[in-house]
PDB file of N, CA and C in Angstrom:
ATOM      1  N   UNK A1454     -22.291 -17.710  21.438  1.00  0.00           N
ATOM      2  CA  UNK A1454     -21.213 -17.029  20.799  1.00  0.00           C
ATOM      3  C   UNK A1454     -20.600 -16.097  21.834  1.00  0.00           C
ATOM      4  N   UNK A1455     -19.345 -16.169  21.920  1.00  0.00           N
ATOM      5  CA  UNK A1455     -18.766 -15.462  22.896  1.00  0.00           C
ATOM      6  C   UNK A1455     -17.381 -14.901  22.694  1.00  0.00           C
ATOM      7  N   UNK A1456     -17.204 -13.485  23.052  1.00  0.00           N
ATOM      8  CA  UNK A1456     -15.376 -13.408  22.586  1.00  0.00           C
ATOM      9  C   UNK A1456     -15.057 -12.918  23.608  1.00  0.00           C
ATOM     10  N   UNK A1457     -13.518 -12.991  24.081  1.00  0.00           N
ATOM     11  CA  UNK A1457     -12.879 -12.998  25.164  1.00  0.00           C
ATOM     12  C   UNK A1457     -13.032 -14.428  26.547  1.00  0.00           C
ATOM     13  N   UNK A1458     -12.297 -15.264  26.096  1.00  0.00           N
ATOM     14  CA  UNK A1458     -12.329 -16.220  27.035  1.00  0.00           C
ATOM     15  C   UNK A1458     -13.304 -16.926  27.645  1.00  0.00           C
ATOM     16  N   UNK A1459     -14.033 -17.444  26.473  1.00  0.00           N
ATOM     17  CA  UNK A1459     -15.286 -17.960  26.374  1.00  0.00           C
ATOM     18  C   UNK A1459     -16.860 -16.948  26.999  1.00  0.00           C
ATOM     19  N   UNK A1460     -16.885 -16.395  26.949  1.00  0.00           N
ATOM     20  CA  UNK A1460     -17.519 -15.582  27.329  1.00  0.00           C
ATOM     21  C   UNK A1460     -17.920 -15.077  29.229  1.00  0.00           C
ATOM     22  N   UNK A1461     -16.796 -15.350  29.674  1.00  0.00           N
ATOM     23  CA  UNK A1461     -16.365 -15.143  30.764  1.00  0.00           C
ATOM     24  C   UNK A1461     -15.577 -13.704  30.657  1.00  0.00           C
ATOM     25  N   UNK A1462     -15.822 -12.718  31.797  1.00  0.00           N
ATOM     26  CA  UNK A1462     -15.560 -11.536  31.755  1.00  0.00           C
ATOM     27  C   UNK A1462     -14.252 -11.576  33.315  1.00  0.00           C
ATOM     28  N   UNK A1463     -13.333 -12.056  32.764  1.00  0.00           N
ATOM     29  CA  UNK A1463     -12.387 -12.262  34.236  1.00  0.00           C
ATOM     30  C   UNK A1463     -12.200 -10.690  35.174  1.00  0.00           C
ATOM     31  N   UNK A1464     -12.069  -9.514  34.152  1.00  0.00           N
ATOM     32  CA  UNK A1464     -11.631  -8.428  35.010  1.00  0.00           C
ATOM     33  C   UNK A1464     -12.424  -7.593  35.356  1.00  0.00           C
ATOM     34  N   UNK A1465     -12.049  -7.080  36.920  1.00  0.00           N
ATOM     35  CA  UNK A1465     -12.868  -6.441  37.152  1.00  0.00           C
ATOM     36  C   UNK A1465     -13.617  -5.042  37.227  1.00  0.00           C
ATOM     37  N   UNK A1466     -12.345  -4.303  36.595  1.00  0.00           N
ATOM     38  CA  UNK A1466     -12.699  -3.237  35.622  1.00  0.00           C
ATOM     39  C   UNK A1466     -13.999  -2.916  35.008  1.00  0.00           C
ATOM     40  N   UNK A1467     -14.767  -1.777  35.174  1.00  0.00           N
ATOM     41  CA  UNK A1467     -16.193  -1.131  34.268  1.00  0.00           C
ATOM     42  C   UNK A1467     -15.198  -0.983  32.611  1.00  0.00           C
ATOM     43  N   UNK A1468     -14.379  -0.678  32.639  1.00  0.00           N
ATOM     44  CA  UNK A1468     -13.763  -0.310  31.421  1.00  0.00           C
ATOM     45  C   UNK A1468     -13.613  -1.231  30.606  1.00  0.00           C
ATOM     46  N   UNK A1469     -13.291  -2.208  30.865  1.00  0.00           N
ATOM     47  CA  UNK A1469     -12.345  -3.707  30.287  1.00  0.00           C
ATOM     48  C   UNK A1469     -13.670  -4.871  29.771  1.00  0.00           C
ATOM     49  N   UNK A1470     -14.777  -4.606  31.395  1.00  0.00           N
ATOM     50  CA  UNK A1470     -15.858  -5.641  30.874  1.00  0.00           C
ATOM     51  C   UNK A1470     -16.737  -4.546  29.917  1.00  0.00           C
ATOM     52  N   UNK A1471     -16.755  -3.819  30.065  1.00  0.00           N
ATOM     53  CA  UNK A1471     -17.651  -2.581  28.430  1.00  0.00           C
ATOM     54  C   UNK A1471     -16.995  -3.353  27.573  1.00  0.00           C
ATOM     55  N   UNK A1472     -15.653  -3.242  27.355  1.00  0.00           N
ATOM     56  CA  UNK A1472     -14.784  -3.711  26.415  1.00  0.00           C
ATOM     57  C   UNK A1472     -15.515  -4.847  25.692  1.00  0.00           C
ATOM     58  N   UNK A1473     -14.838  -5.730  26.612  1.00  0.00           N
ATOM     59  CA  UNK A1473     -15.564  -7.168  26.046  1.00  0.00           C
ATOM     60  C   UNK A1473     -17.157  -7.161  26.046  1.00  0.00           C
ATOM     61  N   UNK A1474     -17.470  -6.555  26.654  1.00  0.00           N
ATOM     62  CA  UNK A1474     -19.646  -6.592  25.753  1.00  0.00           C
ATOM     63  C   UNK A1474     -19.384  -5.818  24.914  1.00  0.00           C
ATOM     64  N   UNK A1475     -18.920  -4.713  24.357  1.00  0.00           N
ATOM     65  CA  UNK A1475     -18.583  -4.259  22.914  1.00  0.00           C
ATOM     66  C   UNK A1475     -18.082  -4.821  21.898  1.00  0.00           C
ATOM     67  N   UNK A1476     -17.223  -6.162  22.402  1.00  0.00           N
ATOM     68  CA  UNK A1476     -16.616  -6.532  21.299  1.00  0.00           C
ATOM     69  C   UNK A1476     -17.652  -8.102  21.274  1.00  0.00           C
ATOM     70  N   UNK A1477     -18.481  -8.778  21.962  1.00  0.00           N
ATOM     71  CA  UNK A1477     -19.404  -9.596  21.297  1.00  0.00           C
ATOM     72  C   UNK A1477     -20.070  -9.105  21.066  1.00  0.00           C
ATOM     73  N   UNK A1478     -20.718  -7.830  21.049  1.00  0.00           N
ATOM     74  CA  UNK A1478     -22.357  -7.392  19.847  1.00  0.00           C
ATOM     75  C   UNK A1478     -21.263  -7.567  18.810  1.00  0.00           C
ATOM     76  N   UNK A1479     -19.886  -6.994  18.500  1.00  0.00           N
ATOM     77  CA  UNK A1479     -19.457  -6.852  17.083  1.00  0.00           C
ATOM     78  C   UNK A1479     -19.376  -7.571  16.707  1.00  0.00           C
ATOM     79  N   UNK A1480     -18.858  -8.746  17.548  1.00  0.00           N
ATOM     80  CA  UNK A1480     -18.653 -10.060  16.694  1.00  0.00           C
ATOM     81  C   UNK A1480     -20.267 -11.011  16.399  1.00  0.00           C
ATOM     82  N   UNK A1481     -21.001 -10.864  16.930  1.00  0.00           N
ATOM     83  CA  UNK A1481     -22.212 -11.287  16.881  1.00  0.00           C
ATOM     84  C   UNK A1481     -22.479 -10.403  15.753  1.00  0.00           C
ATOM     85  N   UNK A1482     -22.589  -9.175  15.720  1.00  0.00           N
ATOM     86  CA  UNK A1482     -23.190  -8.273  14.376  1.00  0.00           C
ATOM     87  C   UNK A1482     -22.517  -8.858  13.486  1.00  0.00           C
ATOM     88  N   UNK A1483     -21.141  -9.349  12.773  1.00  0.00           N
ATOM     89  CA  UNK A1483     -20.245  -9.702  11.993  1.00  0.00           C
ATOM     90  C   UNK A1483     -21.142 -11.035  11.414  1.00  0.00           C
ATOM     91  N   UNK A1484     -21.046 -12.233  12.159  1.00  0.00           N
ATOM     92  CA  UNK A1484     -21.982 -13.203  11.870  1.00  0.00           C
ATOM     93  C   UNK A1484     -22.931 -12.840  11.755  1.00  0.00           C
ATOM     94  N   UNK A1485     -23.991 -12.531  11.889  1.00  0.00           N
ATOM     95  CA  UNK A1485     -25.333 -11.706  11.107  1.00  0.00           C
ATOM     96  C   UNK A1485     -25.259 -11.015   9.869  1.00  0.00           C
ATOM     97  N   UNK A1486     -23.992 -10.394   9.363  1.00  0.00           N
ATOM     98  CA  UNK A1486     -23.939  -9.681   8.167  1.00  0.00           C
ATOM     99  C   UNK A1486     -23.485 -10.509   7.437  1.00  0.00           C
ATOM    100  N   UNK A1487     -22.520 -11.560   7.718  1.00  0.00           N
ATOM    101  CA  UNK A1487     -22.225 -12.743   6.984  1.00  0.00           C
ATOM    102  C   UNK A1487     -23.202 -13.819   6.475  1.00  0.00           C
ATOM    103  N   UNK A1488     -23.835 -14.070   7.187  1.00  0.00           N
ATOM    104  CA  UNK A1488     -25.303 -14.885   7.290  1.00  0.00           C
ATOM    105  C   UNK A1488     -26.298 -13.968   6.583  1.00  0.00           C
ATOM    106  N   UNK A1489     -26.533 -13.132   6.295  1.00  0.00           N
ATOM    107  CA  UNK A1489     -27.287 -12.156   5.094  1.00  0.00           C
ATOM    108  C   UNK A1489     -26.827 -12.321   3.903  1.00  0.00           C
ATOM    109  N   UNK A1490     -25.326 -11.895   3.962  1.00  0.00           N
ATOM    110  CA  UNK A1490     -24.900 -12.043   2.750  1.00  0.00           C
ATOM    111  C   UNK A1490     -25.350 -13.298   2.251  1.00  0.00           C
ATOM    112  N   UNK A1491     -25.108 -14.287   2.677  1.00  0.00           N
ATOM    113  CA  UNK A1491     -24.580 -15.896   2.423  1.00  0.00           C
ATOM    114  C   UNK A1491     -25.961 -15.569   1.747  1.00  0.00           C
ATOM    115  N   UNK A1492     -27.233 -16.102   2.473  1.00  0.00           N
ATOM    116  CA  UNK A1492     -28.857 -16.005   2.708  1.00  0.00           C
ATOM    117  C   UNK A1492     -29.007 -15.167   0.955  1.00  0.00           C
ATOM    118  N   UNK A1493     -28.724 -13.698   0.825  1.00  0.00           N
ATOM    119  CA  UNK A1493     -28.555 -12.858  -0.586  1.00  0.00           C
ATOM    120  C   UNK A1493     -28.300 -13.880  -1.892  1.00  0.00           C
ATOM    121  N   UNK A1494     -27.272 -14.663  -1.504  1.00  0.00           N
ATOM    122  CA  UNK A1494     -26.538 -15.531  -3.050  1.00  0.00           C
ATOM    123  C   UNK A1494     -27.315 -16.505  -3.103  1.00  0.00           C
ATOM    124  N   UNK A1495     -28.367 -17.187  -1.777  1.00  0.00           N
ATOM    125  CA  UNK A1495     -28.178 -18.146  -2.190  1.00  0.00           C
ATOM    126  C   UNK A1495     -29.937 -18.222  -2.800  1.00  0.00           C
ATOM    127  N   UNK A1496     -30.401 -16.559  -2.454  1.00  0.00           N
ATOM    128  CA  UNK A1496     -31.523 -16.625  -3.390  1.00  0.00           C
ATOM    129  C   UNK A1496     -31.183 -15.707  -4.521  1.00  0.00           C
ATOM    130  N   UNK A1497     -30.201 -14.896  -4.707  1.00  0.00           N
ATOM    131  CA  UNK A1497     -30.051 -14.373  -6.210  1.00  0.00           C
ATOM    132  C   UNK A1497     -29.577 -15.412  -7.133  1.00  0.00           C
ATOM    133  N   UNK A1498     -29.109 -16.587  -6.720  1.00  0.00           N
ATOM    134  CA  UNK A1498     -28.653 -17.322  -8.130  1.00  0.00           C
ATOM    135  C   UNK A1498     -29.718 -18.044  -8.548  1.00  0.00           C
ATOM    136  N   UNK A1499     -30.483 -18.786  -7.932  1.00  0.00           N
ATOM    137  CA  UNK A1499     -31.970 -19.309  -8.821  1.00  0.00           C
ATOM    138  C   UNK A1499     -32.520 -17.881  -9.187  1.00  0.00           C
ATOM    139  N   UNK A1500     -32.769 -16.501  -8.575  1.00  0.00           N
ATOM    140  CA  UNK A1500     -33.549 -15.734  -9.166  1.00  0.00           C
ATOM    141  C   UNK A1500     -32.697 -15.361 -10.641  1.00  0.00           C
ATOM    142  N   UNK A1501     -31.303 -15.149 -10.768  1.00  0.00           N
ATOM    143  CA  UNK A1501     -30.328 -14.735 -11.940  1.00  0.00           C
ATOM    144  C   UNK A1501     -30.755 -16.231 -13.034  1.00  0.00           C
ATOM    145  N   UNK A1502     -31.065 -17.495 -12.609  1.00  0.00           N
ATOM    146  CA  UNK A1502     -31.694 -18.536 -13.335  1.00  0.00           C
ATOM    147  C   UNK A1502     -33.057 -18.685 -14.097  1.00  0.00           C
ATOM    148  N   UNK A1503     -33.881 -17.751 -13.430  1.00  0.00           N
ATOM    149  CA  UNK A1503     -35.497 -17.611 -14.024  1.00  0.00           C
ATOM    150  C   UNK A1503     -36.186 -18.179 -13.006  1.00  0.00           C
ATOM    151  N   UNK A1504     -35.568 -18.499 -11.911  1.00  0.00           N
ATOM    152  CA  UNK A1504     -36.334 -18.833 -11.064  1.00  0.00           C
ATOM    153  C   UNK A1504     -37.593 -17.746 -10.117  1.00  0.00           C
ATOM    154  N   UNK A1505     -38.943 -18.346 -10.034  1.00  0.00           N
ATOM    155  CA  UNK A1505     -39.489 -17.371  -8.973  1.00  0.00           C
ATOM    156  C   UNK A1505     -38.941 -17.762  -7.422  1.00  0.00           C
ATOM    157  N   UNK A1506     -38.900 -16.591  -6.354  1.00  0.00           N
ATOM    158  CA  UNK A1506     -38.805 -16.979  -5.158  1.00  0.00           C
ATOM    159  C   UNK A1506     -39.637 -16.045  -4.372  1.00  0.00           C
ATOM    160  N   UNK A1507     -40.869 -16.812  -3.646  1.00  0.00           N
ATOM    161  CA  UNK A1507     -41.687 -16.536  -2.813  1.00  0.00           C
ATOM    162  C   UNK A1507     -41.401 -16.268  -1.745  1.00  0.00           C
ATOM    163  N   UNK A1508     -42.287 -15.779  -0.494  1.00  0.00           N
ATOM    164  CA  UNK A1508     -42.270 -15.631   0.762  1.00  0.00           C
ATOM    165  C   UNK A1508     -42.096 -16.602   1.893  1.00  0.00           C
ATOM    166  N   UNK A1509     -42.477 -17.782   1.078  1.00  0.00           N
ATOM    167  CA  UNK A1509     -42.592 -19.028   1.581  1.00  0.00           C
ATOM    168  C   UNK A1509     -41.551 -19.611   1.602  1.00  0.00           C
ATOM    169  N   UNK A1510     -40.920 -19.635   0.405  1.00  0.00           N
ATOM    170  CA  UNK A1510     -39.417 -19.870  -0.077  1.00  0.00           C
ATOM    171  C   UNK A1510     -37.784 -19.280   1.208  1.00  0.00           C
ATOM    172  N   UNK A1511     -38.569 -18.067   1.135  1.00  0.00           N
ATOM    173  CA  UNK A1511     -37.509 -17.073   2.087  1.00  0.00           C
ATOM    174  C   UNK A1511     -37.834 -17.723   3.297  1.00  0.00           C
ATOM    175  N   UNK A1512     -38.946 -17.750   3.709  1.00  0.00           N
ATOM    176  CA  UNK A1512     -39.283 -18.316   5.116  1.00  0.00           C
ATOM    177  C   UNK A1512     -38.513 -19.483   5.705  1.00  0.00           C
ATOM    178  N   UNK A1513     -38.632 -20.836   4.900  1.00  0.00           N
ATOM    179  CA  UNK A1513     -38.099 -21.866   4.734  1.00  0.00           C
ATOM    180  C   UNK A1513     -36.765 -21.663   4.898  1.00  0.00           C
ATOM    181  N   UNK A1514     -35.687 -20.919   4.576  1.00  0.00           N
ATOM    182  CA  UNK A1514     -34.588 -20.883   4.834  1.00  0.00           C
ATOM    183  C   UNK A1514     -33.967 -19.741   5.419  1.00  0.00           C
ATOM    184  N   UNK A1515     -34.536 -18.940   6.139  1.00  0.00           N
ATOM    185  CA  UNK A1515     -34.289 -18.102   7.712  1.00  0.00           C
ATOM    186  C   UNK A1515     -33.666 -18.654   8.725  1.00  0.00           C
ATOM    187  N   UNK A1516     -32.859 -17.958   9.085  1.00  0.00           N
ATOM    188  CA  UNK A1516     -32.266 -18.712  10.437  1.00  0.00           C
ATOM    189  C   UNK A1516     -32.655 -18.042  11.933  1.00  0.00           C
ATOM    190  N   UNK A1517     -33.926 -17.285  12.042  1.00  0.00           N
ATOM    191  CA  UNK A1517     -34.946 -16.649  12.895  1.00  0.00           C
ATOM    192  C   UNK A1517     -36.239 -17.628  12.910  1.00  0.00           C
ATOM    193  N   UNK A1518     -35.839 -18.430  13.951  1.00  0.00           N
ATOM    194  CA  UNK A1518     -36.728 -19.501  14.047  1.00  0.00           C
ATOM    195  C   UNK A1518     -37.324 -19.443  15.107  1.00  0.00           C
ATOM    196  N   UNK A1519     -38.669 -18.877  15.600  1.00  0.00           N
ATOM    197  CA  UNK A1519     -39.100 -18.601  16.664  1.00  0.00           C
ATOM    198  C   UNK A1519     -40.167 -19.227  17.205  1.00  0.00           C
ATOM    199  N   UNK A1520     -40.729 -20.348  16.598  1.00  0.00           N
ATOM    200  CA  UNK A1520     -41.615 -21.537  17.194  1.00  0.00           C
ATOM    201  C   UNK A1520     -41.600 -22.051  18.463  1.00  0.00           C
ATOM    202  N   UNK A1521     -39.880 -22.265  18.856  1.00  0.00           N
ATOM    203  CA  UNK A1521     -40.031 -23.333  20.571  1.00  0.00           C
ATOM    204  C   UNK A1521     -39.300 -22.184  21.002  1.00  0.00           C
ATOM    205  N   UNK A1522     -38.931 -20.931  20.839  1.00  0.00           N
ATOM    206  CA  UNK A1522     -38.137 -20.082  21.731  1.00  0.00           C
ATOM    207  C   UNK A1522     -39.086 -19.292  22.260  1.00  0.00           C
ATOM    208  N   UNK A1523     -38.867 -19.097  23.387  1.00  0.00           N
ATOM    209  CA  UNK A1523     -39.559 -18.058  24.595  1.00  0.00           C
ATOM    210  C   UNK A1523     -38.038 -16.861  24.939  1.00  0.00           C
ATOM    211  N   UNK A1524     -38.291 -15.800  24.124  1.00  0.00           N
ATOM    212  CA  UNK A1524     -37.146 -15.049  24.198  1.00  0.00           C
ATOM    213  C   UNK A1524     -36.934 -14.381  25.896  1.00  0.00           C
ATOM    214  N   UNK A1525     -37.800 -14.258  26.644  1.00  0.00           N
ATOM    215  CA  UNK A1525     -37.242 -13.721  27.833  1.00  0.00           C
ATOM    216  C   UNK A1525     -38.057 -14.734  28.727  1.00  0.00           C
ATOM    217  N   UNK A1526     -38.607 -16.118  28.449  1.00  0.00           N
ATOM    218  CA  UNK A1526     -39.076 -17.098  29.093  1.00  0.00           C
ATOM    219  C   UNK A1526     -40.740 -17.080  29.462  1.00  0.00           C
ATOM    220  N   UNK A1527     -41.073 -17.481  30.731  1.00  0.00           N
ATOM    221  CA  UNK A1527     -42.174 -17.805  31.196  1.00  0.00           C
ATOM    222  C   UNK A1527     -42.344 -17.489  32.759  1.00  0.00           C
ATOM    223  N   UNK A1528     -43.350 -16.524  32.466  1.00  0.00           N
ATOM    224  CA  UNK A1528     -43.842 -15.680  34.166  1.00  0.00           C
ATOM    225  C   UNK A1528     -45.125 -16.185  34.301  1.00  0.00           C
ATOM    226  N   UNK A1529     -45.122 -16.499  35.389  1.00  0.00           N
ATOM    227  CA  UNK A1529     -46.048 -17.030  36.439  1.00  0.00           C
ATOM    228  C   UNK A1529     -46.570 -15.756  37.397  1.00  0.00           C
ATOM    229  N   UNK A1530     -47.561 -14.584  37.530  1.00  0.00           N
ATOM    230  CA  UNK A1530     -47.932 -14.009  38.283  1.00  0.00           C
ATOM    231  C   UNK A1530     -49.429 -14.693  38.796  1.00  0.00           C
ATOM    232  N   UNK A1531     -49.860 -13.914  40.610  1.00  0.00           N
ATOM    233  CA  UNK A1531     -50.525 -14.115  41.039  1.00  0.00           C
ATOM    234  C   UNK A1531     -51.616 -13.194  41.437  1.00  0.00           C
ATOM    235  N   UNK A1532     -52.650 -12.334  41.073  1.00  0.00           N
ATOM    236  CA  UNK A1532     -53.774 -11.538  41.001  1.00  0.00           C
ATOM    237  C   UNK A1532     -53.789 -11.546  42.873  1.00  0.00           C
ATOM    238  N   UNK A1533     -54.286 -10.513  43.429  1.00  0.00           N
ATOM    239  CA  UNK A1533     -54.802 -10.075  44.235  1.00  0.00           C
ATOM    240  C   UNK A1533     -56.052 -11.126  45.295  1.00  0.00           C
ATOM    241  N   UNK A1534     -56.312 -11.479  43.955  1.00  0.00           N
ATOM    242  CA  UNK A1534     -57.499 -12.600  44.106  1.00  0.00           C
ATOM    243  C   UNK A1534     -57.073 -13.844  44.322  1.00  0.00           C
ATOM    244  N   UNK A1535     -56.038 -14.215  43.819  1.00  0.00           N
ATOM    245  CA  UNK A1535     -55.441 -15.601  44.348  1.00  0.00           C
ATOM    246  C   UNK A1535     -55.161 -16.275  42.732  1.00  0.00           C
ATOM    247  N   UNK A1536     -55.793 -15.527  42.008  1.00  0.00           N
ATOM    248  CA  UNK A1536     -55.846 -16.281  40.793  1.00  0.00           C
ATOM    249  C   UNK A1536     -53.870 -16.056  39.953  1.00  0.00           C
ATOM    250  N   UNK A1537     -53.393 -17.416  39.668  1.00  0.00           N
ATOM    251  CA  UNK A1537     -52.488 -17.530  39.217  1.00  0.00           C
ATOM    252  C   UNK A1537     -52.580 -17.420  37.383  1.00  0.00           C
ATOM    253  N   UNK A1538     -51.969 -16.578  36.879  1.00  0.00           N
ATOM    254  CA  UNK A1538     -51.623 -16.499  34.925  1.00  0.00           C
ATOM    255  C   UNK A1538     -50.359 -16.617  34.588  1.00  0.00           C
ATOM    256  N   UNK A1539     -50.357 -17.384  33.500  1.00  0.00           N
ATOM    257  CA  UNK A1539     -49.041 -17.813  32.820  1.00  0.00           C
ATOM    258  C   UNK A1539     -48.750 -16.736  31.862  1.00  0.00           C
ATOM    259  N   UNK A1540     -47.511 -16.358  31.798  1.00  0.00           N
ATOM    260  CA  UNK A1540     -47.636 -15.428  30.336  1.00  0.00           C
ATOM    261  C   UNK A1540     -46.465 -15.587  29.541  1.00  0.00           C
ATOM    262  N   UNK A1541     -46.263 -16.243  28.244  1.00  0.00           N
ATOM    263  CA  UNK A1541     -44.927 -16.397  27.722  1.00  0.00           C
ATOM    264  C   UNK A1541     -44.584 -15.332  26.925  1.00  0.00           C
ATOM    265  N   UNK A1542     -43.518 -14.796  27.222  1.00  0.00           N
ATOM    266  CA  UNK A1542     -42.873 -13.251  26.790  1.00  0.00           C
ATOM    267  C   UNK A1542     -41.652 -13.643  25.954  1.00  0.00           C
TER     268      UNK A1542
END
């Protein structure tokens, strides 16, 4: 998701590129509050039905899916000793 010219920051201005990283958190925050809302209706109307809705239920339809994502990837350090550790962060 990107605003201002695909998410390319052409100018070279401190002022202008603030600009544009201020204005994708907003627009990124915007879709997130939209996507709540949506997420809100679409478990208050079975609950306004008699429906129960579990944890399991909510889970199932989250769009925070964090199974195959490695949010800041995979480090490889090397100990003193020679010994190499993987660590996914």
């Amino acid at each position: 998701m990107a605003f201002c010219n695909g998410g390319v920051i052409a100018e070279n201005g401190p002022v202008e590129q603030e600009k544009a990283v201020k204005l994708t958190s907003l627009l990124a925050n915007c879709v997130i509050f939209h996507t709540t809302l949506d997420l809100m209706n679409v478990v208050r109307d079975p609950q306004a039905e008699g429906w129960q809705i579990t944890g399991e239920d909510l889970a199932a339809i989250s769009p925070y899916l964090t199974d195959h994502i490695m949010r800041f990837g995979t480090y490889t350090t090397r100990t003193a000793g020679g010994v190499s550790t993987t660590a996914e962060l």
